[in-house]
Short mmCIF file of C-alpha atoms and ligand atoms in Angstrom, two decimals:
data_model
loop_
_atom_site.label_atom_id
_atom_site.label_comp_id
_atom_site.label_asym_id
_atom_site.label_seq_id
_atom_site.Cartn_x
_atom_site.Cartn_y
_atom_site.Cartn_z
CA UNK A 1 0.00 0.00 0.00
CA UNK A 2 1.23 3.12 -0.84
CA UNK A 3 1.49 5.15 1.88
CA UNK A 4 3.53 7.82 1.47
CA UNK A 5 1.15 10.49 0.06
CA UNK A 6 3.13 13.13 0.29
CA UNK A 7 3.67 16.65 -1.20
CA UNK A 8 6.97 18.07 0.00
CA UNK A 9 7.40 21.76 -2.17
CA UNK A 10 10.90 23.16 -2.05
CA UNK A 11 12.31 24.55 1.00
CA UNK A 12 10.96 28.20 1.84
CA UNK A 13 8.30 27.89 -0.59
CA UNK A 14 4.88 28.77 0.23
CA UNK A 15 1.36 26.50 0.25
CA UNK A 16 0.19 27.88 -3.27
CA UNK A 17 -3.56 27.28 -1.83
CA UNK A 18 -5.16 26.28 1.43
CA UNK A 19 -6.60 29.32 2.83
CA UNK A 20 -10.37 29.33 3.01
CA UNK A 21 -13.05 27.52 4.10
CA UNK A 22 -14.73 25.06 1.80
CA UNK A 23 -18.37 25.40 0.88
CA UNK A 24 -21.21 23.88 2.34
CA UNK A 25 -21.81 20.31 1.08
CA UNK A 26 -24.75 17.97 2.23
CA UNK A 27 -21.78 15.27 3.55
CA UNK A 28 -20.88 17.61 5.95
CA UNK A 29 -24.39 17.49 7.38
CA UNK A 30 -26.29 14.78 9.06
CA UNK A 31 -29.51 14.27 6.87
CA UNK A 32 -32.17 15.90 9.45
CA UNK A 33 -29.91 19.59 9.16
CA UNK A 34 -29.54 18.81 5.27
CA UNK A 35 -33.05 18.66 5.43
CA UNK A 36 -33.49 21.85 6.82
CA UNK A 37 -31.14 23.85 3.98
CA UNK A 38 -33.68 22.34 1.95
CA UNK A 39 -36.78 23.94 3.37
CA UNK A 40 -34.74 26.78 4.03
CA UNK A 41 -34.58 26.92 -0.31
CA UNK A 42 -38.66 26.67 -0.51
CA UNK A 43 -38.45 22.75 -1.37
CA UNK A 44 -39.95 20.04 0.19
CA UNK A 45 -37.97 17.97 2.96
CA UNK A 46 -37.59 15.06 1.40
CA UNK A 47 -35.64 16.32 -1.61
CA UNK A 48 -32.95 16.39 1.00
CA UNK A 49 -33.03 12.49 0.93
CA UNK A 50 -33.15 12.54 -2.71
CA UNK A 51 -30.02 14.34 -2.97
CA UNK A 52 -28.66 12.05 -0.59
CA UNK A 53 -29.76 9.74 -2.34
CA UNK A 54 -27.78 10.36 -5.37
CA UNK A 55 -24.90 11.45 -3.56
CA UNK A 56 -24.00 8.78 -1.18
CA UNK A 57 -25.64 5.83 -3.47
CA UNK A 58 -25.55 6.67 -7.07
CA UNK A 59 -22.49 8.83 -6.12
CA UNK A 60 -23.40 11.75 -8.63
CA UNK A 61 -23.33 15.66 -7.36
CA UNK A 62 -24.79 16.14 -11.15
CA UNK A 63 -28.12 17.61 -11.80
CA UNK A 64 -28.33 16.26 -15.04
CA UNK A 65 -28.77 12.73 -13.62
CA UNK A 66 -31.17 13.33 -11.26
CA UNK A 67 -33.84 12.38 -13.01
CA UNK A 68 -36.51 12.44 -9.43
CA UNK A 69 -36.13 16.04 -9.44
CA UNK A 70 -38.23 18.34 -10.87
CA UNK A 71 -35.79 20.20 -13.37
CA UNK A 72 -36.37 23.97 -12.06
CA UNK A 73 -34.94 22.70 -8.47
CA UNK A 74 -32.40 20.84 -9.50
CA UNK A 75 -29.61 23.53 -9.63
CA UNK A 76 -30.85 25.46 -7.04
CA UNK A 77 -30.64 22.34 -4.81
CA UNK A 78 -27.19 21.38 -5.90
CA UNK A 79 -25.70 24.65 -5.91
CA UNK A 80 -26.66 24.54 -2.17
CA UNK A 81 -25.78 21.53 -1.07
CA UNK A 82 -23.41 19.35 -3.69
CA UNK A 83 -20.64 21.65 -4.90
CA UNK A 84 -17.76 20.39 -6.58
CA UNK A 85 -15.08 20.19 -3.98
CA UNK A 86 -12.08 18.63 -5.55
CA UNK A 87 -11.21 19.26 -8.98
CA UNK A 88 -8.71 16.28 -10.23
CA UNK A 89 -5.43 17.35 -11.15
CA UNK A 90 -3.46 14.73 -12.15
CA UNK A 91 -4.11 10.51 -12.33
CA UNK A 92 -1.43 7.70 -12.32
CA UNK A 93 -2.51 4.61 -12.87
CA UNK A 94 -0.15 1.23 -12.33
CA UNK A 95 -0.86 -2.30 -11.58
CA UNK A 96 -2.95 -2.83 -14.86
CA UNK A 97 -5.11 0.10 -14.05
CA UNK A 98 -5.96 -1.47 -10.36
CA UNK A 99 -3.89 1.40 -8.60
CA UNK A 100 -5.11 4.63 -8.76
CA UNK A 101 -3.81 8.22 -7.28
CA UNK A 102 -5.66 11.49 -7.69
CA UNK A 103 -4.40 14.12 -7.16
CA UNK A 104 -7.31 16.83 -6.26
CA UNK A 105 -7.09 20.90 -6.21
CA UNK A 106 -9.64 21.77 -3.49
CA UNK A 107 -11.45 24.89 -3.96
CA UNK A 108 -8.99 27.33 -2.50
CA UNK A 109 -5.99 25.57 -4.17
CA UNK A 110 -4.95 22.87 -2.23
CA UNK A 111 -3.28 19.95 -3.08
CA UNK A 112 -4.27 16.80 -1.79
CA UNK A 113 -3.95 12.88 -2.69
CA UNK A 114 -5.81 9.71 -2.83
CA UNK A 115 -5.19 6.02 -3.77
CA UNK A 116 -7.20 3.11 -4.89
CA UNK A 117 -6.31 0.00 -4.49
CA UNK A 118 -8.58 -2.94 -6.37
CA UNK A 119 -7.45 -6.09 -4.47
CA UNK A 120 -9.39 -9.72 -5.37
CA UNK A 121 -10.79 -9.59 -2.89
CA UNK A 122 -11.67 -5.76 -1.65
CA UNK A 123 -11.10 -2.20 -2.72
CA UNK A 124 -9.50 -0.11 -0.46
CA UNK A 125 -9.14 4.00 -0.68
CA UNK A 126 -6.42 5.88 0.54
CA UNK A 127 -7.31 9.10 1.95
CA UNK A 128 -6.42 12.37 3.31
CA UNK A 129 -7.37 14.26 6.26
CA UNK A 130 -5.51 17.22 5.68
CA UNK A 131 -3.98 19.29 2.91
CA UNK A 132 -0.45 18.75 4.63
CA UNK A 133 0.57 17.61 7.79
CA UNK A 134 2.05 19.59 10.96
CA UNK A 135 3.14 16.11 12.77
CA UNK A 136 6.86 16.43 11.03
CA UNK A 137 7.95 13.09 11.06
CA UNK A 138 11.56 13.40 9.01
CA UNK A 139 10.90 10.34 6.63
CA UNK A 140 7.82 11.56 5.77
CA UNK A 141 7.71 13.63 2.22
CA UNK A 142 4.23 15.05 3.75
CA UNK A 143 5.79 15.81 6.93
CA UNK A 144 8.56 18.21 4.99
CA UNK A 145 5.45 20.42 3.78
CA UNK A 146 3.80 21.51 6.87
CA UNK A 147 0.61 21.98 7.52
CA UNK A 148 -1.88 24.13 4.70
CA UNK A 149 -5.27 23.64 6.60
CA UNK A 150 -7.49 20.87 7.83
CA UNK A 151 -10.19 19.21 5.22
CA UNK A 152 -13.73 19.32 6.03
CA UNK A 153 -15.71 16.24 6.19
CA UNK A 154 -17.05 16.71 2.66
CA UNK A 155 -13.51 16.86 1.00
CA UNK A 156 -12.67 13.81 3.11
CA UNK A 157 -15.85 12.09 2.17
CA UNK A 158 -15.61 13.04 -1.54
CA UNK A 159 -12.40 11.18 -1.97
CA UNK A 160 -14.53 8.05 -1.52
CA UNK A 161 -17.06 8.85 -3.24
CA UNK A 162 -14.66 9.37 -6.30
CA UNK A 163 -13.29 6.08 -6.25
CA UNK A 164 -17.23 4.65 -5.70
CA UNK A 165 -17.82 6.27 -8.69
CA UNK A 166 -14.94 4.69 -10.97
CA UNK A 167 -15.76 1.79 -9.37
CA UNK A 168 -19.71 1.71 -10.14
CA UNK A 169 -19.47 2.78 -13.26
CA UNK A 170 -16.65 -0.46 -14.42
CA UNK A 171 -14.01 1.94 -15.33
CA UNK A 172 -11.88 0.05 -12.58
CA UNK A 173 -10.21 -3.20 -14.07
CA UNK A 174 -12.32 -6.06 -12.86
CA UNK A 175 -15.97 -5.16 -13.82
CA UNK A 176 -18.25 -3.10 -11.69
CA UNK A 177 -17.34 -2.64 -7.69
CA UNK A 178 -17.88 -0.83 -4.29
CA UNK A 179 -15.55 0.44 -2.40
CA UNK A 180 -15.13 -2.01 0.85
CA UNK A 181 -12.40 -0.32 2.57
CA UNK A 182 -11.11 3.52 3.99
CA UNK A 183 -7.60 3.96 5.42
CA UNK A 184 -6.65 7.50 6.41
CA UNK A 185 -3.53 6.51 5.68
CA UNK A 186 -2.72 9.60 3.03
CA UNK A 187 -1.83 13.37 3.95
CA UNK A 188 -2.17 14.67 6.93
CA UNK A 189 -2.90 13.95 11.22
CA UNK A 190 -6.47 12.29 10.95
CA UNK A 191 -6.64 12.61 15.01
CA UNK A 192 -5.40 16.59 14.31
CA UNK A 193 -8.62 17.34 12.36
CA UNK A 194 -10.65 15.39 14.77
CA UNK A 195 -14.34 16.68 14.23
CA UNK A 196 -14.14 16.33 10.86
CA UNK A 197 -12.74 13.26 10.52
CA UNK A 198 -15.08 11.72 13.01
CA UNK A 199 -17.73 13.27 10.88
CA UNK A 200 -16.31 11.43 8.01
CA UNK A 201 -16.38 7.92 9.57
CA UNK A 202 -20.16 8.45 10.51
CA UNK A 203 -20.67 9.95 6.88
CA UNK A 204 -18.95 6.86 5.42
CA UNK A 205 -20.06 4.19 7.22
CA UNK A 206 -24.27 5.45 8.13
CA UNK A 207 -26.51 3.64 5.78
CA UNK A 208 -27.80 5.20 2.73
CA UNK A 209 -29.27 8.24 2.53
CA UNK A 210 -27.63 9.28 6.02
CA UNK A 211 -24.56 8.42 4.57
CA UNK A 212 -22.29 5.75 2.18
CA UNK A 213 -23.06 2.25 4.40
CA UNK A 214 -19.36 1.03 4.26
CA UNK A 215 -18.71 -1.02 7.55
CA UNK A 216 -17.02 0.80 10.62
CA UNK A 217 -14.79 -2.53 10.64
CA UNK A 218 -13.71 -1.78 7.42
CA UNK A 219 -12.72 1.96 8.22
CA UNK A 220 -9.25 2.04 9.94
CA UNK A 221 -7.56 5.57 11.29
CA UNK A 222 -4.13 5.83 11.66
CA UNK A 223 -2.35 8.65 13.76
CA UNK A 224 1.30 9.35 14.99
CA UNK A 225 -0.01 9.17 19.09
CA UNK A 226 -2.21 11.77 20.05
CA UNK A 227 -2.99 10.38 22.95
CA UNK A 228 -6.16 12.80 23.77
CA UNK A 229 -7.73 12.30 21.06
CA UNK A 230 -7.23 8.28 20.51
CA UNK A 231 -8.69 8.06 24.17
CA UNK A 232 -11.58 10.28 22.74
CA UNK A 233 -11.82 8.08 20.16
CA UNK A 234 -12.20 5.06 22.22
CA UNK A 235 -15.15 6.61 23.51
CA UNK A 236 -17.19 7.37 20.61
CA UNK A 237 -17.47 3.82 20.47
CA UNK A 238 -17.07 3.09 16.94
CA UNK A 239 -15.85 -0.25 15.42
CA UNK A 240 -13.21 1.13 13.59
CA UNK A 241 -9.92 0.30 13.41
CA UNK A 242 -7.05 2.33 14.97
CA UNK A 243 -3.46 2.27 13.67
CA UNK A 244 -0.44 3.46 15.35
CA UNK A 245 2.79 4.96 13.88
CA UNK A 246 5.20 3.53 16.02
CA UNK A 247 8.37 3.49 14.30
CA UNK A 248 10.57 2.76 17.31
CA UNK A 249 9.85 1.17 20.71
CA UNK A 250 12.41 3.44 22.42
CA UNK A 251 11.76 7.43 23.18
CA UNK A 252 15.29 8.00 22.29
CA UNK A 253 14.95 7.29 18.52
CA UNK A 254 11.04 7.90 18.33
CA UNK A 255 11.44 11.45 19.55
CA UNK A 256 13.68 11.89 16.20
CA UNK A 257 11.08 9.82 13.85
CA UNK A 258 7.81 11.11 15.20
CA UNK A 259 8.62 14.49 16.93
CA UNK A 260 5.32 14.23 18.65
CA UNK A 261 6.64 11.62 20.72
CA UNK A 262 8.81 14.05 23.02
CA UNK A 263 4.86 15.11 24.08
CA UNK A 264 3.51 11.37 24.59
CA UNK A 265 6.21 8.83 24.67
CA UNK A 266 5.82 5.47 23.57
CA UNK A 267 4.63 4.13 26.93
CA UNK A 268 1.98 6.82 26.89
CA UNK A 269 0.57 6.22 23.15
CA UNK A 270 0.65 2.27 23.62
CA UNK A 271 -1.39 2.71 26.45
CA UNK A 272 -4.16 4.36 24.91
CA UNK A 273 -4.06 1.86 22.37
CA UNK A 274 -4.57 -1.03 24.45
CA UNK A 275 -7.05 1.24 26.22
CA UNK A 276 -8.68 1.50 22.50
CA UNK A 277 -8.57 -2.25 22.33
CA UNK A 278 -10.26 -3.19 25.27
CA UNK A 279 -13.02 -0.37 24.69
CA UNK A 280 -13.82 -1.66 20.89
CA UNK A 281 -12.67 -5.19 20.86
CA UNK A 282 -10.50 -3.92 17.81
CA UNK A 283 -7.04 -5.22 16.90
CA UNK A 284 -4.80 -2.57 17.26
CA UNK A 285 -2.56 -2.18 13.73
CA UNK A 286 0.89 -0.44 15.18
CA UNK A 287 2.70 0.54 11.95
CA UNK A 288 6.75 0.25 11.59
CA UNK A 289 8.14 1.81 8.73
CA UNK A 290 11.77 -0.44 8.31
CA UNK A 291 14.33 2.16 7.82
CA UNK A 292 18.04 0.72 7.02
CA UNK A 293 20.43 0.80 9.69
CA UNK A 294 18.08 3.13 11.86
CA UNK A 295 15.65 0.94 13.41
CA UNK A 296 16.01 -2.55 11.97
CA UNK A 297 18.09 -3.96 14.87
CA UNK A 298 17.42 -7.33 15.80
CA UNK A 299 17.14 -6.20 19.10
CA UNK A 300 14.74 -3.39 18.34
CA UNK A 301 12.75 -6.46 17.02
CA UNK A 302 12.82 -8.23 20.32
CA UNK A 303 12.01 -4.74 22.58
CA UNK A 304 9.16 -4.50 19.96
CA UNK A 305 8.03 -8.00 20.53
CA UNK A 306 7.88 -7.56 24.77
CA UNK A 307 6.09 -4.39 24.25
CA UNK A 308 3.65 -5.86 22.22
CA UNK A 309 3.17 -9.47 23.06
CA UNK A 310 0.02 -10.71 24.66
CA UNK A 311 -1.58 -7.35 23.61
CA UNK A 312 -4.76 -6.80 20.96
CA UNK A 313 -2.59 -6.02 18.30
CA UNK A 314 -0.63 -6.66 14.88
CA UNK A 315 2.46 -5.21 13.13
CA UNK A 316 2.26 -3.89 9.84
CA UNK A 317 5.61 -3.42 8.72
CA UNK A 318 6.03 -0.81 6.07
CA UNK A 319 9.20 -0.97 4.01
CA UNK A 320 10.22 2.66 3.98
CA UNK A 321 9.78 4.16 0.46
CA UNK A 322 12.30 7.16 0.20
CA UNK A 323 11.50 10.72 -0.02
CA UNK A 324 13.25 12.71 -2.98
CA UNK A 325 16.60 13.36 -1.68
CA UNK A 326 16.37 11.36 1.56
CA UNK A 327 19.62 9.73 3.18
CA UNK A 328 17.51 7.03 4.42
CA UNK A 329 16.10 3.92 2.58
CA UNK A 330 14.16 0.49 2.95
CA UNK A 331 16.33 -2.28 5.20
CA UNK A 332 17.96 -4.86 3.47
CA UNK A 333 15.88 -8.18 3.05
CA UNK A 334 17.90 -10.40 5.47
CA UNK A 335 17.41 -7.52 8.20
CA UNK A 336 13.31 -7.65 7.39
CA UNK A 337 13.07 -11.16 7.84
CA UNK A 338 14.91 -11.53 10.85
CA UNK A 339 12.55 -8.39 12.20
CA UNK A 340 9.73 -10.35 11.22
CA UNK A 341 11.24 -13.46 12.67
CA UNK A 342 11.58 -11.88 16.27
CA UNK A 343 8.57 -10.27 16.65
CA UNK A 344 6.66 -13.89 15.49
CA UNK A 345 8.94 -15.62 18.18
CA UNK A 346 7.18 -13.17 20.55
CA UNK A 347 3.78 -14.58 19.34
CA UNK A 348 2.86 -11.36 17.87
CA UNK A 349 1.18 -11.36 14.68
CA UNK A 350 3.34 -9.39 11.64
CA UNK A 351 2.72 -8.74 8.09
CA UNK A 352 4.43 -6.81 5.70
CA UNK A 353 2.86 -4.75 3.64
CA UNK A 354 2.34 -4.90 0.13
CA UNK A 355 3.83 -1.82 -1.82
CA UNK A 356 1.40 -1.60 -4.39
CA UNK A 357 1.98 1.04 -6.39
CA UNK A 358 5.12 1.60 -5.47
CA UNK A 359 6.00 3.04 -9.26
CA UNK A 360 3.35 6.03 -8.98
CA UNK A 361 4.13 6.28 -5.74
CA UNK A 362 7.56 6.83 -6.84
CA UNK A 363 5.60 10.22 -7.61
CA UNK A 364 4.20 9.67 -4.17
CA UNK A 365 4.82 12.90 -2.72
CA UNK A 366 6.18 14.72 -6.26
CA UNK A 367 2.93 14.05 -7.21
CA UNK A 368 2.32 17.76 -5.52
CA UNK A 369 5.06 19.45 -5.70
CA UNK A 370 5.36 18.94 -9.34
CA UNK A 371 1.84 20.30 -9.97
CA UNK A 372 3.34 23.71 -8.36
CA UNK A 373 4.66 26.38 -10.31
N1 LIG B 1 -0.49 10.87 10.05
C1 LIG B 1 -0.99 9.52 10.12
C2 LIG B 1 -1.51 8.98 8.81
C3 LIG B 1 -0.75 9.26 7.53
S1 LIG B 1 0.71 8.39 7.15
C4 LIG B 1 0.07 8.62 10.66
O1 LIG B 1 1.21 9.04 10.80
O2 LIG B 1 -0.25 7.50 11.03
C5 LIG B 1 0.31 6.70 6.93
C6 LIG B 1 1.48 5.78 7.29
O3 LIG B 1 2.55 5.90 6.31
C7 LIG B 1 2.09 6.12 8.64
O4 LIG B 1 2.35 4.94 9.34
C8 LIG B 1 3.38 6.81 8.22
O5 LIG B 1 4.32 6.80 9.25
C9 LIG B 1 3.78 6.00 7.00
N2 LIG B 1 4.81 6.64 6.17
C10 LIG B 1 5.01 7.96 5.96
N3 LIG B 1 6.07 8.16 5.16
C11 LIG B 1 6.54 6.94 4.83
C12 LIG B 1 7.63 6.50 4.02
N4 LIG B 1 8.43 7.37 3.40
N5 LIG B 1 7.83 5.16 3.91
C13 LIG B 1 7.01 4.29 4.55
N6 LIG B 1 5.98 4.65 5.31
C14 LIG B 1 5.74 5.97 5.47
#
């Protein structure tokens, strides 16, 4: 999985975009206030559930194909409620067309990325939470960029609804398809744009017309270790998945990879998860990017395994995919298998994840930059 969405922009450089506030859209809404824009407009209630309707089932914000409408209210209704949020920018395709990354210009100019990935067996979209990302980690091509601004729940949710689209409409590789799985796995802090992203999950995962019906088990948030808001989180009681950048099981080298941790140090952050565990019944995912020389020790392996054995939890291990100019790179294979090797002679459960489009995700990250001027 590509996941190294990333837009790093040349040092100094400014965000081109990224300073207003996006227009209403119905997905930010839950259905009762979307019905209430639409009485607001003169129009009967329910047109608010048609809209949704289209939206979140027949994923189309065009008035042209809503067909249920009388014609004088259909632009009125979609002007206030289903504007165009992300214009697409660029598309790279790989894997025989099964990969797919957008990259979208939000209203105000922002850049931001998403990924599909067709799989036999599921779909999965990649998506961001924020144009940017203000956590800093020094691996991450994102991280470089800083923050530009949070994305509301309707850019978030439109990202999906993108890919539903393709997917409906058999323009993905495979024949026609939904999309089973969300990862906010691409730019940006999910647990830093909290409300919105929470907003997102219920958006994505409420049944049709509230919102998209994709299962909350299917829906997995990943976060550097906020510890606030993953105990916040835990109390929504959702059944979505949480993932953990971990990196390192020491402070001393995860207060270098994820700057955050010199707030909440590992200790702190695995708490919560285990805290998340045992409030959702969820597996914990704690993601370990394997860096050469930096922390692929075998006994890094085996301080990972005690920390996490006997816990709700499985490593993802992500082989690191350098950032343009980057001293670091992936470990070598012998030091990945041994890694994998220790933490399975700790009984805890390890995969390594795929790299799928690895080649456009070469572009992961210049993706954005090279759209700038
Ligand atoms: N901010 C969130 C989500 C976005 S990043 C988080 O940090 O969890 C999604 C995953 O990709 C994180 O585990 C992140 O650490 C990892 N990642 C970022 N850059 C990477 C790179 N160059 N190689 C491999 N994994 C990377």
């Amino acid at each position: 999985m590509p996941l190294v969405l990333a837009s790093p922009r040349p040092a100094g450089s400014r965000p081109s975009g990224g300073r207003g506030r996006p227009p209403r859209h119905l997905a930010d809404l839950p259905l009762a206030e979307r019905r209430a824009v639409v009485a607001g407009l003169g129009e009967p209630p329910f047109r608010a559930t048609q809209l949704s309707r289209h939206f979140f089932g027949r994923y189309t914000d065009r008035p042209e194909e809503m067909s249920d409408l009388p014609l004088a209210a259909r632009e009125p209704l979609t002007q206030a409620l289903l504007p165009r949020l992300l214009t697409p920018e660029r598309e790279l395709a790989c894997d025989g067309g099964t990969t797919r990354k957008t990259l979208w210009r939000t209203f105000d100019g922002a850049l931001v990325e998403s990924v599909l990935m067709r799989y036999p067996d599921r779909v999965t979209m990649c998506v961001s939470s924020q144009a940017g990302c203000g956590m800093a980690c020094p691996f991450c091509a994102t991280g470089q960029a800083g923050l530009t601004r949070n994305l509301s729940t309707a850019e978030i949710v439109a990202q999906v609804v993108a890919g539903a689209r393709l997917l409906a409409g058999g323009q993905v590789p495979g024949g026609p398809g939904r999309v089973s799985n969300v990862v906010f796995m691409g730019m940006g802090e999910p647990l830093a744009n909290y409300a919105s992203v929470l907003a997102a999950v219920r958006r994505l995962t409420d049944p049709v017309p509230e919102g998209m019906g994709i299962s909350q088990r299917s829906v997995t948030v990943s976060t550097v270790g906020l510890v606030p808001a993953i105990a916040r989180l835990a109390a929504e009681r959702l059944s979505v998945t949480l993932a953990v950048s971990l990196h390192a099981p020491d402070d001393g080298l995860r207060d270098t990879l994820v700057p955050v941790n010199r707030r909440w140090k590992v200790a702190e952050v695995l708490a919560a998860a285990w805290a998340y565990a045992a409030a959702t019944g969820r597996r914990v995912s704690i993601e370990y990017a394997l860096i050469r020389d930096i922390n692929d020790q075998a006994w890094r392996a085996d301080m990972l395994g005690s920390l996490l054995a006997g816990r709700l939890a499985h490593v993802n291990l992500i082989p690191l995919n350098p950032t343009p100019g980057s001293k670091w790179t992936a470990s070598r294979p012998a030091a990945q298998r041994e890694f994998v090797r220790r933490l399975e002679a700790h009984g805890v459960p390890v995969t390594v994840r795929d790299t799928r489009g690895r080649e456009i995700d070469g572009a992961c990250g210049q993706l954005a930059a090279s759209a700038r001027p």
